PDB file of C-alpha atoms in Angstrom:
ATOM      1  CA  MET E  52      62.579 142.192 122.924  1.00 38.00           C
ATOM      2  CA  GLU E  53      64.290 143.175 119.648  1.00 40.00           C
ATOM      3  CA  SER E  54      66.576 140.117 119.844  1.00 44.00           C
ATOM      4  CA  TYR E  55      63.755 138.053 120.497  1.00 41.00           C
ATOM      5  CA  ARG E  56      61.551 139.281 117.272  1.00 42.00           C
ATOM      6  CA  SER E  57      65.069 139.026 115.362  1.00 49.00           C
ATOM      7  CA  ILE E  58      65.434 135.306 116.320  1.00 50.00           C
ATOM      8  CA  ASN E  59      61.561 134.622 115.587  1.00 58.00           C
ATOM      9  CA  ARG E  60      62.347 135.745 111.812  1.00 68.00           C
ATOM     10  CA  PHE E  61      64.217 132.466 111.404  1.00 67.00           C
ATOM     11  CA  SER E  62      62.945 129.003 111.155  1.00 71.00           C
ATOM     12  CA  ALA E  63      64.340 126.251 113.681  1.00 73.00           C
ATOM     13  CA  GLN E  64      66.346 124.818 110.818  1.00 75.00           C
ATOM     14  CA  GLU E  65      67.904 128.131 109.940  1.00 74.00           C
ATOM     15  CA  ILE E  66      68.824 128.807 113.541  1.00 76.00           C
ATOM     16  CA  ALA E  67      70.392 125.077 113.577  1.00 79.00           C
ATOM     17  CA  GLU E  68      72.128 125.865 110.608  1.00 80.00           C
ATOM     18  CA  GLU E  69      73.443 129.040 111.726  1.00 84.00           C
ATOM     19  CA  ASN E  70      74.707 127.830 115.127  1.00 82.00           C
ATOM     20  CA  ALA E  71      76.302 124.904 113.259  1.00 86.00           C
ATOM     21  CA  ARG E  72      78.167 127.437 110.997  1.00 89.00           C
ATOM     22  CA  TYR E  73      79.144 129.676 114.143  1.00 91.00           C
ATOM     23  CA  MET E  74      80.463 126.805 116.077  1.00 92.00           C
ATOM     24  CA  SER E  75      82.477 125.365 113.174  1.00 93.00           C
ATOM     25  CA  GLY E  76      84.262 128.869 113.033  1.00 93.00           C
ATOM     26  CA  VAL E  77      84.753 128.767 116.742  1.00 95.00           C
ATOM     27  CA  TYR E  78      86.435 125.413 116.678  1.00 96.00           C
ATOM     28  CA  LYS E  79      88.575 126.336 113.696  1.00 96.00           C
ATOM     29  CA  TRP E  80      89.987 129.212 115.299  1.00 97.00           C
ATOM     30  CA  MET E  81      90.618 127.316 118.424  1.00 97.00           C
ATOM     31  CA  THR E  82      92.432 124.579 116.631  1.00 96.00           C
ATOM     32  CA  PHE E  83      94.640 127.127 114.689  1.00 96.00           C
ATOM     33  CA  GLY E  84      95.353 128.714 118.056  1.00 96.00           C
ATOM     34  CA  LEU E  85      96.289 125.155 119.587  1.00 96.00           C
ATOM     35  CA  MET E  86      98.326 124.444 116.595  1.00 96.00           C
ATOM     36  CA  LEU E  87     100.269 127.712 116.843  1.00 97.00           C
ATOM     37  CA  THR E  88     101.003 127.219 120.539  1.00 96.00           C
ATOM     38  CA  ALA E  89     102.242 123.389 119.843  1.00 94.00           C
ATOM     39  CA  PHE E  90     104.598 124.700 116.931  1.00 94.00           C
ATOM     40  CA  VAL E  91     106.078 127.595 118.956  1.00 95.00           C
ATOM     41  CA  ALA E  92     106.443 125.405 121.910  1.00 93.00           C
ATOM     42  CA  TYR E  93     108.347 122.685 119.983  1.00 91.00           C
ATOM     43  CA  PHE E  94     110.312 125.319 117.981  1.00 93.00           C
ATOM     44  CA  VAL E  95     111.466 126.945 121.408  1.00 92.00           C
ATOM     45  CA  ALA E  96     112.039 123.584 122.965  1.00 90.00           C
ATOM     46  CA  SER E  97     114.299 122.532 119.955  1.00 90.00           C
ATOM     47  CA  SER E  98     116.612 125.502 120.434  1.00 88.00           C
ATOM     48  CA  ASP E  99     118.860 125.245 123.202  1.00 86.00           C
ATOM     49  CA  GLU E 100     119.812 128.897 122.951  1.00 88.00           C
ATOM     50  CA  ILE E 101     116.117 130.083 123.013  1.00 87.00           C
ATOM     51  CA  LEU E 102     115.065 127.705 125.664  1.00 88.00           C
ATOM     52  CA  ASN E 103     118.055 128.472 127.943  1.00 86.00           C
ATOM     53  CA  THR E 104     117.343 132.335 127.761  1.00 86.00           C
ATOM     54  CA  VAL E 105     113.460 131.727 128.545  1.00 83.00           C
ATOM     55  CA  MET E 106     114.369 129.314 131.499  1.00 82.00           C
ATOM     56  CA  SER E 107     117.495 131.163 132.818  1.00 82.00           C
ATOM     57  CA  SER E 108     115.857 134.599 133.172  1.00 79.00           C
ATOM     58  CA  LYS E 109     112.969 135.230 135.662  1.00 80.00           C
ATOM     59  CA  LEU E 110     112.333 138.578 134.141  1.00 85.00           C
ATOM     60  CA  ILE E 111     111.878 137.041 130.692  1.00 86.00           C
ATOM     61  CA  PHE E 112     109.685 134.243 131.875  1.00 82.00           C
ATOM     62  CA  TYR E 113     107.380 136.320 134.168  1.00 84.00           C
ATOM     63  CA  GLY E 114     107.400 138.837 131.738  1.00 89.00           C
ATOM     64  CA  LEU E 115     105.801 136.485 129.184  1.00 88.00           C
ATOM     65  CA  ILE E 116     103.291 135.393 131.838  1.00 88.00           C
ATOM     66  CA  ILE E 117     102.300 139.041 132.407  1.00 90.00           C
ATOM     67  CA  ALA E 118     101.887 139.679 128.794  1.00 90.00           C
ATOM     68  CA  GLN E 119      99.826 136.704 128.431  1.00 91.00           C
ATOM     69  CA  LEU E 120      97.420 137.715 131.000  1.00 89.00           C
ATOM     70  CA  GLY E 121      97.411 141.199 129.707  1.00 92.00           C
ATOM     71  CA  SER E 122      96.440 140.199 126.314  1.00 92.00           C
ATOM     72  CA  VAL E 123      93.530 137.983 127.341  1.00 91.00           C
ATOM     73  CA  ILE E 124      92.311 140.677 129.733  1.00 91.00           C
ATOM     74  CA  TYR E 125      92.703 143.249 126.967  1.00 93.00           C
ATOM     75  CA  LEU E 126      90.855 141.387 124.455  1.00 92.00           C
ATOM     76  CA  SER E 127      88.120 140.547 126.941  1.00 89.00           C
ATOM     77  CA  ALA E 128      87.535 144.096 127.876  1.00 90.00           C
ATOM     78  CA  ARG E 129      88.050 145.753 124.726  1.00 89.00           C
ATOM     79  CA  ILE E 130      86.524 143.115 122.208  1.00 89.00           C
ATOM     80  CA  LYS E 131      83.460 145.343 121.322  1.00 87.00           C
ATOM     81  CA  LYS E 132      85.838 148.266 120.418  1.00 91.00           C
ATOM     82  CA  LEU E 133      88.387 146.371 118.489  1.00 91.00           C
ATOM     83  CA  SER E 134      88.434 145.636 114.785  1.00 93.00           C
ATOM     84  CA  PRO E 135      88.192 141.944 113.733  1.00 92.00           C
ATOM     85  CA  MET E 136      91.814 142.086 112.490  1.00 94.00           C
ATOM     86  CA  VAL E 137      93.219 143.359 115.914  1.00 94.00           C
ATOM     87  CA  ALA E 138      91.055 141.198 117.898  1.00 94.00           C
ATOM     88  CA  THR E 139      92.462 138.030 115.857  1.00 95.00           C
ATOM     89  CA  GLY E 140      95.893 139.303 116.005  1.00 95.00           C
ATOM     90  CA  ILE E 141      95.582 139.644 119.917  1.00 95.00           C
ATOM     91  CA  TYR E 142      94.147 136.034 120.310  1.00 96.00           C
ATOM     92  CA  LEU E 143      97.205 134.859 117.941  1.00 95.00           C
ATOM     93  CA  LEU E 144      99.616 136.760 119.729  1.00 94.00           C
ATOM     94  CA  TYR E 145      98.345 135.069 123.167  1.00 95.00           C
ATOM     95  CA  ALA E 146      98.568 131.660 121.581  1.00 95.00           C
ATOM     96  CA  GLY E 147     102.226 132.272 120.450  1.00 95.00           C
ATOM     97  CA  LEU E 148     103.205 133.557 123.927  1.00 93.00           C
ATOM     98  CA  THR E 149     101.714 130.733 125.446  1.00 94.00           C
ATOM     99  CA  GLY E 150     103.776 128.335 123.180  1.00 94.00           C
ATOM    100  CA  ILE E 151     106.971 129.985 124.642  1.00 93.00           C
ATOM    101  CA  THR E 152     106.073 129.440 128.107  1.00 91.00           C
ATOM    102  CA  PHE E 153     104.886 125.914 127.268  1.00 91.00           C
ATOM    103  CA  SER E 154     108.154 125.041 125.935  1.00 91.00           C
ATOM    104  CA  VAL E 155     109.494 124.152 129.373  1.00 89.00           C
ATOM    105  CA  ILE E 156     107.147 121.076 129.585  1.00 91.00           C
ATOM    106  CA  PHE E 157     109.442 119.422 127.015  1.00 89.00           C
ATOM    107  CA  VAL E 158     112.174 119.887 129.831  1.00 87.00           C
ATOM    108  CA  ILE E 159     110.198 118.484 132.462  1.00 89.00           C
ATOM    109  CA  TYR E 160     107.956 115.655 130.935  1.00 93.00           C
ATOM    110  CA  THR E 161     108.935 112.920 128.518  1.00 92.00           C
ATOM    111  CA  ASN E 162     107.728 113.277 125.034  1.00 90.00           C
ATOM    112  CA  GLU E 163     105.524 110.124 125.451  1.00 93.00           C
ATOM    113  CA  SER E 164     103.760 111.704 128.283  1.00 93.00           C
ATOM    114  CA  ILE E 165     103.110 115.054 126.664  1.00 93.00           C
ATOM    115  CA  MET E 166     101.711 113.055 123.566  1.00 94.00           C
ATOM    116  CA  SER E 167      99.546 110.853 125.722  1.00 95.00           C
ATOM    117  CA  ALA E 168      98.369 113.747 127.810  1.00 95.00           C
ATOM    118  CA  PHE E 169      97.450 115.661 124.401  1.00 95.00           C
ATOM    119  CA  LEU E 170      95.515 112.802 122.952  1.00 95.00           C
ATOM    120  CA  LEU E 171      93.429 112.095 126.106  1.00 96.00           C
ATOM    121  CA  THR E 172      92.826 115.840 126.273  1.00 97.00           C
ATOM    122  CA  GLY E 173      91.616 115.918 122.607  1.00 96.00           C
ATOM    123  CA  ILE E 174      89.375 112.928 123.271  1.00 96.00           C
ATOM    124  CA  SER E 175      88.105 114.354 126.435  1.00 96.00           C
ATOM    125  CA  PHE E 176      87.554 117.698 125.111  1.00 97.00           C
ATOM    126  CA  ALA E 177      85.597 116.515 121.862  1.00 96.00           C
ATOM    127  CA  GLY E 178      83.251 114.468 123.912  1.00 96.00           C
ATOM    128  CA  LEU E 179      82.776 117.086 126.660  1.00 96.00           C
ATOM    129  CA  SER E 180      82.194 119.890 124.014  1.00 96.00           C
ATOM    130  CA  ALA E 181      79.846 117.796 122.007  1.00 96.00           C
ATOM    131  CA  PHE E 182      77.602 117.079 125.037  1.00 96.00           C
ATOM    132  CA  GLY E 183      77.637 120.921 125.737  1.00 95.00           C
ATOM    133  CA  TYR E 184      76.521 121.598 122.272  1.00 94.00           C
ATOM    134  CA  VAL E 185      73.528 118.960 121.943  1.00 93.00           C
ATOM    135  CA  THR E 186      72.410 118.844 125.522  1.00 94.00           C
ATOM    136  CA  LYS E 187      69.087 120.548 126.211  1.00 91.00           C
ATOM    137  CA  ARG E 188      69.661 120.436 129.819  1.00 93.00           C
ATOM    138  CA  ASP E 189      70.626 123.860 131.362  1.00 94.00           C
ATOM    139  CA  LEU E 190      74.480 123.574 132.462  1.00 95.00           C
ATOM    140  CA  GLY E 191      74.126 126.807 134.234  1.00 94.00           C
ATOM    141  CA  PRO E 192      74.573 125.300 137.608  1.00 94.00           C
ATOM    142  CA  VAL E 193      77.549 123.192 136.537  1.00 94.00           C
ATOM    143  CA  GLY E 194      79.155 126.401 135.173  1.00 94.00           C
ATOM    144  CA  THR E 195      78.545 128.086 138.541  1.00 95.00           C
ATOM    145  CA  PHE E 196      79.987 125.161 140.459  1.00 95.00           C
ATOM    146  CA  CYS E 197      83.051 125.055 138.287  1.00 95.00           C
ATOM    147  CA  HIS E 198      83.751 128.601 138.491  1.00 94.00           C
ATOM    148  CA  MET E 199      83.875 128.597 142.262  1.00 95.00           C
ATOM    149  CA  GLY E 200      86.216 125.736 142.013  1.00 94.00           C
ATOM    150  CA  LEU E 201      88.321 127.569 139.496  1.00 94.00           C
ATOM    151  CA  TRP E 202      88.826 130.251 142.171  1.00 94.00           C
ATOM    152  CA  GLY E 203      89.554 127.762 144.641  1.00 93.00           C
ATOM    153  CA  LEU E 204      92.352 126.207 142.353  1.00 92.00           C
ATOM    154  CA  ILE E 205      93.769 129.849 141.935  1.00 89.00           C
ATOM    155  CA  GLY E 206      93.823 130.641 145.558  1.00 91.00           C
ATOM    156  CA  PHE E 207      95.432 127.461 146.627  1.00 89.00           C
ATOM    157  CA  GLY E 208      98.055 127.815 143.756  1.00 86.00           C
ATOM    158  CA  ILE E 209      98.895 131.338 144.778  1.00 87.00           C
ATOM    159  CA  LEU E 210      99.278 130.044 148.613  1.00 88.00           C
ATOM    160  CA  SER E 211     101.403 127.215 147.365  1.00 85.00           C
ATOM    161  CA  TRP E 212     103.778 129.744 145.963  1.00 81.00           C
ATOM    162  CA  PHE E 213     104.596 131.191 149.311  1.00 83.00           C
ATOM    163  CA  PHE E 214     104.100 127.972 151.128  1.00 81.00           C
ATOM    164  CA  PRO E 215     105.633 125.123 149.092  1.00 78.00           C
ATOM    165  CA  SER E 216     105.165 122.501 151.475  1.00 78.00           C
ATOM    166  CA  MET E 217     101.137 122.738 150.865  1.00 81.00           C
ATOM    167  CA  MET E 218     101.856 121.028 147.568  1.00 82.00           C
ATOM    168  CA  SER E 219     102.814 117.592 148.829  1.00 81.00           C
ATOM    169  CA  THR E 220     102.642 114.744 146.589  1.00 82.00           C
ATOM    170  CA  GLU E 221      99.146 113.883 147.635  1.00 86.00           C
ATOM    171  CA  ALA E 222      98.008 117.395 147.615  1.00 88.00           C
ATOM    172  CA  SER E 223      99.310 117.901 144.128  1.00 88.00           C
ATOM    173  CA  LYS E 224      97.339 114.836 142.980  1.00 91.00           C
ATOM    174  CA  ILE E 225      94.283 116.046 144.189  1.00 93.00           C
ATOM    175  CA  TYR E 226      94.833 119.292 143.211  1.00 93.00           C
ATOM    176  CA  SER E 227      95.341 118.175 139.528  1.00 93.00           C
ATOM    177  CA  LEU E 228      92.200 115.794 139.923  1.00 95.00           C
ATOM    178  CA  VAL E 229      90.035 118.881 140.835  1.00 95.00           C
ATOM    179  CA  GLY E 230      91.545 121.013 138.066  1.00 95.00           C
ATOM    180  CA  ILE E 231      90.541 118.125 135.530  1.00 96.00           C
ATOM    181  CA  ILE E 232      86.983 118.090 136.964  1.00 96.00           C
ATOM    182  CA  VAL E 233      86.745 121.771 136.785  1.00 96.00           C
ATOM    183  CA  PHE E 234      87.761 122.267 133.332  1.00 96.00           C
ATOM    184  CA  ALA E 235      85.853 119.340 132.201  1.00 96.00           C
ATOM    185  CA  GLY E 236      82.764 120.950 133.356  1.00 96.00           C
ATOM    186  CA  LEU E 237      83.679 124.337 132.107  1.00 97.00           C
ATOM    187  CA  THR E 238      84.319 122.802 128.571  1.00 97.00           C
ATOM    188  CA  ALA E 239      80.723 121.595 128.357  1.00 97.00           C
ATOM    189  CA  TYR E 240      79.136 124.590 130.022  1.00 97.00           C
ATOM    190  CA  ASP E 241      81.297 127.203 127.858  1.00 97.00           C
ATOM    191  CA  THR E 242      80.252 125.216 124.603  1.00 97.00           C
ATOM    192  CA  GLN E 243      76.528 125.636 125.553  1.00 95.00           C
ATOM    193  CA  LYS E 244      76.979 129.293 126.562  1.00 94.00           C
ATOM    194  CA  ILE E 245      78.706 130.150 123.163  1.00 94.00           C
ATOM    195  CA  LYS E 246      76.343 128.434 121.246  1.00 92.00           C
ATOM    196  CA  GLU E 247      73.205 130.207 123.050  1.00 88.00           C
ATOM    197  CA  THR E 248      74.958 133.585 122.935  1.00 85.00           C
ATOM    198  CA  ASN E 249      75.359 133.527 119.085  1.00 82.00           C
ATOM    199  CA  ILE E 250      73.451 136.303 117.671  1.00 77.00           C
ATOM    200  CA  ILE E 251      71.312 135.017 114.867  1.00 77.00           C
ATOM    201  CA  GLY E 252      71.275 137.040 111.662  1.00 71.00           C
ATOM    202  CA  ASN E 253      74.752 138.654 111.698  1.00 75.00           C
ATOM    203  CA  GLU E 254      76.636 136.203 109.583  1.00 77.00           C
ATOM    204  CA  GLY E 255      79.658 137.681 107.773  1.00 75.00           C
ATOM    205  CA  SER E 256      79.786 140.853 110.055  1.00 85.00           C
ATOM    206  CA  ALA E 257      82.557 142.180 111.891  1.00 85.00           C
ATOM    207  CA  GLU E 258      80.611 141.600 115.158  1.00 88.00           C
ATOM    208  CA  ASP E 259      80.248 138.029 114.029  1.00 87.00           C
ATOM    209  CA  HIS E 260      83.862 137.523 113.593  1.00 91.00           C
ATOM    210  CA  LYS E 261      84.828 139.001 116.878  1.00 92.00           C
ATOM    211  CA  GLU E 262      82.089 136.802 118.684  1.00 92.00           C
ATOM    212  CA  THR E 263      83.788 133.715 116.981  1.00 94.00           C
ATOM    213  CA  ILE E 264      87.269 134.740 118.021  1.00 95.00           C
ATOM    214  CA  MET E 265      86.088 135.382 121.840  1.00 94.00           C
ATOM    215  CA  GLY E 266      84.361 131.905 121.512  1.00 95.00           C
ATOM    216  CA  ALA E 267      87.588 130.207 120.415  1.00 96.00           C
ATOM    217  CA  LEU E 268      89.595 132.059 123.088  1.00 96.00           C
ATOM    218  CA  THR E 269      87.305 130.578 125.791  1.00 96.00           C
ATOM    219  CA  LEU E 270      87.388 126.970 124.420  1.00 97.00           C
ATOM    220  CA  TYR E 271      91.181 127.241 123.728  1.00 97.00           C
ATOM    221  CA  LEU E 272      91.715 128.204 127.597  1.00 96.00           C
ATOM    222  CA  ASP E 273      89.675 125.335 128.627  1.00 97.00           C
ATOM    223  CA  PHE E 274      91.835 123.007 126.374  1.00 97.00           C
ATOM    224  CA  ILE E 275      95.143 124.331 127.534  1.00 96.00           C
ATOM    225  CA  ASN E 276      94.177 124.017 131.339  1.00 96.00           C
ATOM    226  CA  LEU E 277      92.544 120.636 130.882  1.00 97.00           C
ATOM    227  CA  PHE E 278      95.769 119.534 129.037  1.00 96.00           C
ATOM    228  CA  LEU E 279      97.818 120.789 132.017  1.00 95.00           C
ATOM    229  CA  PHE E 280      96.272 119.239 134.796  1.00 95.00           C
ATOM    230  CA  ILE E 281      95.988 115.803 132.910  1.00 96.00           C
ATOM    231  CA  LEU E 282      99.879 116.237 132.117  1.00 95.00           C
ATOM    232  CA  ARG E 283     100.437 117.145 135.900  1.00 92.00           C
ATOM    233  CA  LEU E 284      98.387 114.219 137.114  1.00 93.00           C
ATOM    234  CA  MET E 285      99.521 111.284 134.625  1.00 90.00           C
ATOM    235  CA  GLY E 286     102.822 112.582 133.189  1.00 85.00           C
ATOM    236  CA  ASN E 287     106.294 111.126 133.652  1.00 86.00           C
ATOM    237  CA  ARG E 288     108.910 113.454 134.536  1.00 88.00           C
ATOM    238  CA  LYS E 289     112.337 112.987 132.849  1.00 79.00           C
TER     239      LYS E 289
END
């Protein structure tokens, strides 16, 4: 009830301006995270010594993946208790760790494929996120459907580790196509949700910054996964 009265203290124009400011911050931090990931990935891929260390040691590679998952889980679970500086540091740490593991795509795929997939992802993401931002339609059902699809992707992916024959050429294409659809839907849904859950009136506060970081992390994950599935479907291997 308090939040309802608080929102009603502001005009429609003030709310629109606050949402625009807030989403601008979300996109800024998401972009910064993506730039950090791209820089680290390219730097590691350019160093044969570092790249060989990452690829030749399963302990290091899977340790990086565990560290990535751990940082996301910790940030999501503890965001309310963390300081803005620590929350930002964990987000940037995750983006950097992702860059290290992403370095292997430069070994698997051609540079042209990576650039083409990234460009296509950027254009698609911009359109989908813009739709989620401006649409008045409730995208909740889309989000529910896509989250169900995400769990299906995770389950199939885990099974394919134990039974590699499941991931045949055709199955891999279908898996990638479903992944693109799921994260396309999540991009629009998450954008709408981030905008709607913005707390009006707390501009410049610690809570506002932490909300921005969590929104940036959410869209960062959507972008990264959309990119990976597009690259998997369309990329040319070396």
